XYZ file of C-alpha atoms in Angstrom:
420
model
C 31.236 2.341 0.653
C 28.754 1.202 -1.977
C 29.727 4.200 -4.073
C 33.051 2.638 -4.977
C 31.219 -0.129 -6.817
C 30.536 2.394 -9.528
C 34.119 1.673 -10.498
C 33.060 -1.770 -11.673
C 30.740 -0.178 -14.191
C 33.739 1.687 -15.544
C 35.924 -1.358 -16.015
C 36.652 -0.548 -19.628
C 37.635 3.016 -18.792
C 39.861 1.858 -15.962
C 41.518 -0.675 -18.155
C 42.228 2.013 -20.718
C 43.570 4.360 -18.036
C 45.874 1.760 -16.464
C 49.510 1.968 -17.554
C 50.812 -0.621 -19.950
C 52.956 -3.312 -18.362
C 56.651 -3.293 -19.047
C 58.218 -6.221 -20.903
C 59.128 -7.785 -17.560
C 56.200 -7.107 -15.225
C 57.887 -8.960 -12.358
C 60.971 -6.793 -12.404
C 61.602 -5.246 -8.936
C 61.117 -1.500 -8.912
C 62.014 -0.900 -5.268
C 63.555 -2.811 -2.370
C 62.515 -2.298 1.271
C 65.072 -3.916 3.556
C 65.130 -7.462 2.128
C 61.694 -7.320 0.452
C 61.039 -6.355 -3.155
C 58.095 -4.701 -4.873
C 57.584 -5.603 -8.511
C 56.232 -3.539 -11.352
C 53.262 -5.901 -11.521
C 52.382 -5.336 -7.865
C 52.426 -1.588 -8.423
C 50.116 -1.921 -11.416
C 47.757 -4.156 -9.435
C 47.616 -1.803 -6.448
C 47.082 1.183 -8.735
C 44.187 -0.519 -10.481
C 42.762 -1.684 -7.132
C 42.782 1.858 -5.695
C 41.187 3.205 -8.859
C 38.304 0.783 -8.438
C 37.909 1.785 -4.800
C 37.118 5.328 -5.910
C 40.496 6.984 -6.452
C 40.714 7.150 -10.257
C 43.661 9.531 -10.137
C 45.954 7.165 -8.198
C 49.397 7.366 -9.794
C 52.022 4.650 -10.009
C 54.144 6.586 -7.518
C 51.270 6.697 -5.027
C 50.590 2.991 -5.467
C 54.288 2.265 -4.945
C 54.350 4.317 -1.729
C 51.263 2.494 -0.451
C 52.982 -0.846 -1.073
C 56.137 0.364 0.684
C 54.079 1.303 3.714
C 52.382 -2.095 3.684
C 55.758 -3.839 3.608
C 56.818 -1.776 6.617
C 53.583 -2.620 8.446
C 54.165 -6.326 7.802
C 57.771 -5.982 8.967
C 56.673 -4.381 12.236
C 54.117 -7.165 12.727
C 56.704 -9.917 12.208
C 58.970 -8.287 14.794
C 56.139 -8.648 17.323
C 55.323 -12.187 16.219
C 52.006 -11.136 14.688
C 50.824 -13.330 11.829
C 47.290 -13.217 10.423
C 45.372 -16.451 10.799
C 43.397 -17.913 7.910
C 40.199 -17.304 9.867
C 41.171 -13.750 10.763
C 42.086 -12.928 7.174
C 38.838 -14.391 5.840
C 36.863 -12.354 8.392
C 38.766 -9.266 7.282
C 37.987 -9.957 3.632
C 34.301 -10.434 4.449
C 34.181 -7.263 6.562
C 35.767 -5.146 3.838
C 33.542 -6.548 1.109
C 30.533 -6.140 3.385
C 30.956 -2.366 3.252
C 29.793 -2.656 -0.344
C 27.011 -5.089 0.505
C 28.916 -8.004 -1.041
C 30.452 -11.234 0.188
C 34.212 -11.668 -0.111
C 33.667 -14.102 -2.989
C 31.416 -11.660 -4.847
C 33.835 -8.786 -4.265
C 36.795 -10.892 -5.410
C 34.948 -11.894 -8.577
C 34.127 -8.259 -9.326
C 37.787 -7.309 -8.846
C 38.912 -10.084 -11.176
C 36.487 -8.787 -13.771
C 38.249 -5.430 -13.537
C 41.702 -7.000 -13.895
C 42.710 -7.173 -10.210
C 43.932 -10.521 -8.939
C 42.646 -11.863 -5.594
C 46.156 -11.706 -4.101
C 46.223 -7.910 -4.395
C 42.995 -7.764 -2.380
C 44.285 -10.256 0.209
C 47.591 -8.394 0.603
C 45.777 -5.093 1.110
C 43.469 -6.484 3.792
C 46.202 -8.540 5.483
C 48.489 -5.526 5.913
C 45.650 -3.589 7.511
C 44.795 -6.426 9.890
C 48.313 -6.947 11.220
C 48.899 -3.190 11.474
C 45.844 -2.770 13.679
C 47.211 -5.482 15.949
C 50.618 -3.767 16.015
C 48.965 -0.514 17.034
C 46.920 -2.266 19.737
C 50.037 -3.837 21.235
C 52.634 -1.118 20.741
C 50.771 2.199 20.658
C 47.421 1.947 22.420
C 48.765 1.086 25.912
C 50.722 4.349 25.934
C 47.766 6.596 25.145
C 46.071 8.379 28.022
C 43.193 10.856 27.931
C 42.805 13.058 30.998
C 39.587 14.521 32.324
C 41.111 17.957 31.715
C 41.487 17.118 28.010
C 37.855 16.035 27.865
C 36.795 19.256 29.596
C 38.845 21.344 27.177
C 37.411 19.588 24.120
C 33.853 19.927 25.406
C 34.445 23.607 26.047
C 35.729 24.008 22.498
C 32.655 22.262 21.102
C 30.309 24.354 23.216
C 31.997 27.621 22.290
C 32.052 26.836 18.569
C 29.024 28.338 16.791
C 26.734 25.896 15.035
C 26.898 26.713 11.335
C 23.556 27.579 9.806
C 24.508 29.107 6.419
C 27.572 29.084 4.184
C 28.745 31.187 1.281
C 30.650 28.977 -1.149
C 32.134 29.052 -4.621
C 32.330 26.047 -6.933
C 34.783 24.909 -9.584
C 33.742 21.976 -11.749
C 36.408 20.466 -14.017
C 35.115 18.181 -16.797
C 36.533 14.648 -16.696
C 35.374 12.781 -19.790
C 36.427 9.133 -20.257
C 40.175 8.865 -20.614
C 40.834 12.303 -19.100
C 39.981 11.572 -15.450
C 43.580 11.648 -14.291
C 44.356 14.969 -15.999
C 41.259 16.550 -14.449
C 42.113 15.206 -11.008
C 45.713 16.394 -11.224
C 44.544 19.896 -12.166
C 42.085 19.903 -9.252
C 44.848 18.799 -6.875
C 47.068 21.639 -8.048
C 44.311 24.167 -7.438
C 43.372 22.684 -4.050
C 46.990 22.574 -2.921
C 47.807 26.130 -3.969
C 46.131 27.743 -0.956
C 44.229 30.174 -3.151
C 42.521 33.230 -1.731
C 38.857 33.793 -2.562
C 39.796 36.158 -5.409
C 42.345 33.676 -6.784
C 39.839 30.821 -6.591
C 37.356 32.925 -8.543
C 39.966 33.517 -11.241
C 40.618 29.768 -11.441
C 36.872 29.093 -11.679
C 36.562 31.508 -14.597
C 39.434 29.750 -16.358
C 38.714 26.082 -15.691
C 35.133 25.597 -14.483
C 32.488 24.182 -16.803
C 29.608 25.222 -14.539
C 27.203 28.042 -15.336
C 28.638 29.885 -12.340
C 32.059 30.166 -14.016
C 31.328 33.663 -15.353
C 30.791 34.880 -11.783
C 33.927 33.156 -10.517
C 31.990 30.156 -9.232
C 30.146 32.281 -6.674
C 26.964 30.806 -5.242
C 24.390 32.513 -3.035
C 24.059 31.867 0.697
C 22.867 28.311 1.266
C 21.451 26.730 4.415
C 23.561 23.862 5.724
C 20.465 21.672 5.897
C 19.918 22.173 2.168
C 23.296 20.682 1.250
C 23.480 16.976 0.331
C 24.184 14.946 3.500
C 27.474 13.644 2.071
C 28.673 17.200 1.396
C 27.795 18.751 4.773
C 30.790 17.421 6.749
C 33.129 18.419 3.901
C 31.906 22.024 3.901
C 31.545 22.417 7.675
C 35.146 21.229 8.137
C 36.392 24.299 6.229
C 37.377 27.672 7.625
C 36.585 30.759 5.525
C 39.213 31.068 2.796
C 39.840 27.309 2.552
C 39.207 24.964 -0.370
C 38.086 21.348 -0.284
C 40.158 18.496 -1.601
C 39.008 17.296 -5.043
C 35.663 15.493 -5.027
C 35.174 13.030 -7.866
C 31.719 12.656 -9.394
C 30.631 11.026 -12.618
C 32.210 12.949 -15.489
C 33.788 15.696 -13.387
C 36.020 16.706 -10.481
C 34.598 19.317 -8.116
C 36.178 21.841 -5.744
C 34.369 24.064 -3.242
C 35.787 27.202 -1.618
C 34.270 28.636 1.573
C 34.005 32.421 1.403
C 32.054 33.025 4.594
C 29.808 31.319 7.128
C 27.165 32.221 9.664
C 26.212 30.419 12.828
C 24.825 30.753 16.320
C 25.918 29.523 19.714
C 24.004 26.715 21.342
C 21.340 27.900 23.784
C 23.002 28.239 27.163
C 26.538 28.140 25.745
C 27.523 31.252 27.717
C 26.104 30.009 31.029
C 28.603 28.803 33.632
C 28.546 26.650 36.731
C 30.909 27.915 39.438
C 32.590 25.752 42.067
C 33.963 28.052 44.775
C 34.759 28.228 48.497
C 34.496 31.018 51.053
C 35.638 31.495 54.631
C 34.577 34.444 56.827
C 37.504 35.962 58.759
C 37.808 38.955 61.133
C 39.829 41.179 58.779
C 40.897 41.488 55.171
C 44.515 41.076 56.296
C 43.685 37.718 57.887
C 41.994 36.624 54.679
C 44.935 37.749 52.524
C 47.428 35.940 54.764
C 45.501 32.673 54.634
C 44.987 33.014 50.888
C 48.708 33.505 50.282
C 49.561 30.088 51.733
C 46.624 28.155 50.232
C 47.317 26.258 47.022
C 43.962 24.645 46.221
C 40.402 24.368 47.437
C 41.208 21.079 49.138
C 44.251 22.687 50.739
C 42.051 25.441 52.149
C 40.610 23.022 54.686
C 44.124 22.140 55.819
C 45.362 25.720 56.025
C 42.209 26.886 57.825
C 43.015 24.604 60.742
C 40.449 24.928 63.522
C 38.231 26.995 61.209
C 38.030 24.258 58.554
C 34.477 23.500 59.582
C 33.450 27.033 58.643
C 34.647 26.745 55.043
C 31.671 26.859 52.710
C 32.174 25.247 49.318
C 29.401 25.016 46.765
C 28.719 24.523 43.085
C 26.030 26.864 41.796
C 24.857 28.557 38.600
C 26.782 31.715 37.877
C 23.711 33.842 38.485
C 23.266 32.422 41.987
C 26.633 33.689 43.281
C 26.329 36.796 45.522
C 27.249 39.940 43.588
C 30.411 41.002 45.465
C 31.769 37.459 45.475
C 30.843 37.019 41.801
C 32.794 40.153 40.912
C 35.909 38.796 42.591
C 35.479 35.343 41.011
C 35.115 36.900 37.558
C 38.804 37.845 37.455
C 40.165 34.641 38.986
C 41.529 31.391 37.604
C 41.115 28.010 39.269
C 42.766 27.782 42.728
C 43.315 31.542 42.956
C 42.124 33.468 45.990
C 40.658 36.918 46.544
C 39.286 38.967 49.410
C 35.901 40.634 49.792
C 36.205 43.271 52.572
C 33.000 44.163 54.403
C 34.630 46.506 56.913
C 33.535 44.538 59.969
C 34.788 41.278 58.504
C 36.049 39.772 55.237
C 35.503 36.722 53.063
C 38.400 34.755 51.679
C 37.121 33.639 48.263
C 38.694 30.812 46.275
C 37.714 29.639 42.802
C 37.820 25.858 42.565
C 36.644 25.559 38.958
C 34.358 27.047 36.375
C 32.863 25.253 33.429
C 30.137 25.762 30.857
C 26.763 24.715 32.183
C 26.302 22.478 29.153
C 29.506 20.609 29.992
C 28.511 20.381 33.635
C 25.332 18.641 32.563
C 27.466 15.813 31.163
C 29.496 15.433 34.358
C 28.769 12.825 36.985
C 29.747 15.098 39.858
C 28.099 18.445 39.170
C 26.273 18.951 42.439
C 29.054 18.945 45.001
C 27.172 21.374 47.228
C 25.261 19.950 50.149
C 22.673 22.698 49.901
C 19.220 21.376 48.949
C 17.557 22.627 45.775
C 20.527 24.799 44.861
C 19.250 25.364 41.322
C 22.189 23.782 39.490
C 19.930 21.506 37.466
C 17.712 24.437 36.476
C 20.761 26.383 35.314
C 21.863 23.660 32.927
C 20.095 23.857 29.541
C 19.175 20.859 27.447
C 22.355 19.494 25.869
C 21.079 16.769 23.550
C 23.104 18.181 20.659
C 26.373 17.692 22.540
C 28.460 14.526 22.475
C 28.728 12.606 25.727
C 31.923 12.753 27.742
C 32.588 9.160 26.751
C 32.183 10.006 23.062
C 34.553 12.962 23.440
C 37.052 10.773 25.268
C 36.876 8.179 22.479
C 37.372 10.864 19.832
C 40.457 12.241 21.589
C 41.780 8.712 22.090
C 41.320 7.835 18.414
C 42.936 11.101 17.345
C 45.961 10.361 19.511
C 46.098 6.754 18.301
C 46.018 7.799 14.639
C 48.723 10.391 15.193
C 50.871 7.879 17.078
C 50.364 5.274 14.345
C 51.431 7.746 11.652
C 54.451 8.740 13.726
C 55.436 5.077 14.159
C 55.059 4.439 10.422
C 57.240 7.477 9.713
C 59.797 6.059 12.138
C 59.762 2.747 10.272
C 60.299 4.582 6.986
C 63.257 6.475 8.423
C 64.880 3.292 9.719
C 64.234 1.186 6.601
C 66.721 0.625 3.817
C 64.759 1.678 0.738
C 66.535 1.537 -2.599
C 65.607 1.417 -6.259
C 67.456 -0.562 -8.938
């Protein structure tokens, strides 16, 4: 977060942009349950957020952030959570450390920009107790199943890796004293859900870039050629979407994705098949047994005395015999089919299918007892894929964040919020 230190170099501009204090700066502007937020606190939070890299933070946004912090503190008190002096100091050091500063150095820099140490302490303290609230109240309820991990891995594998993008740009000048107006205009454009044609019209009207005459259109660009900080912003877009405003020195920038090109990972279409077969005298016998079998494990039970003849194996898709592969191709997990040979029939049951790349990340790929079955050879190198543990952590964090936001919304709904 070193970039937000650039705000300290703009102290004079920030001071000019900050709203003038009312005659009574300590007048309450909003009450949350029994707690009050003063006009001075709002001004301090607004200035603090501006220094952290959000120059367009409005008084209303600062007020809402303070309301949420009051609610976080209220939830913490209900659980008996109180930050210790040591914990708070560690939190202050950790936050300041993101900018390569000590807490004392960061506090001094804030004071130089007109932000009192208490505003910094309150901000960090609310975050600390809220994390503890989430750990105690939300985290124990979150579960991530293996099926969810499989589904997310499959989505990652089946998503093409972007190689080139076709983007348009819109650069709004933001000279000193006009940063907020430029940011507000950019927010309006970004929030309007403009089509590519509409974005081009906006670029012609508002952009100061040389590309404005062509509606902000840029040529195809390789993803690797984009600045590292911009790559995740662009790759997160779908064609037809616009980024949120990006603030740079002297301007606010928007990008609109018109099109993209990409390729699947090598081996992304390869599958590993887990299936079972049982040879029976007739197709009718196979169909009857299949009708009462609910899963591959259940097949051993339903087969009775013939359970020892059930053959279950996990093999590369290309290693499955042709007739059996044709039947498996139309089946979902735990469905059965019959391959009739005239003088006998195979009951075929699909246990599971998964991308070979995902199978490579599993601890239990080779369930077949057959030696040298070729599974390993069928699984391409998957270094570009996240591990199952990383995917599980990502899903867990996504659920935790959603649950935390839902809990905060619940606190807002239950709170008595009034303005004088």
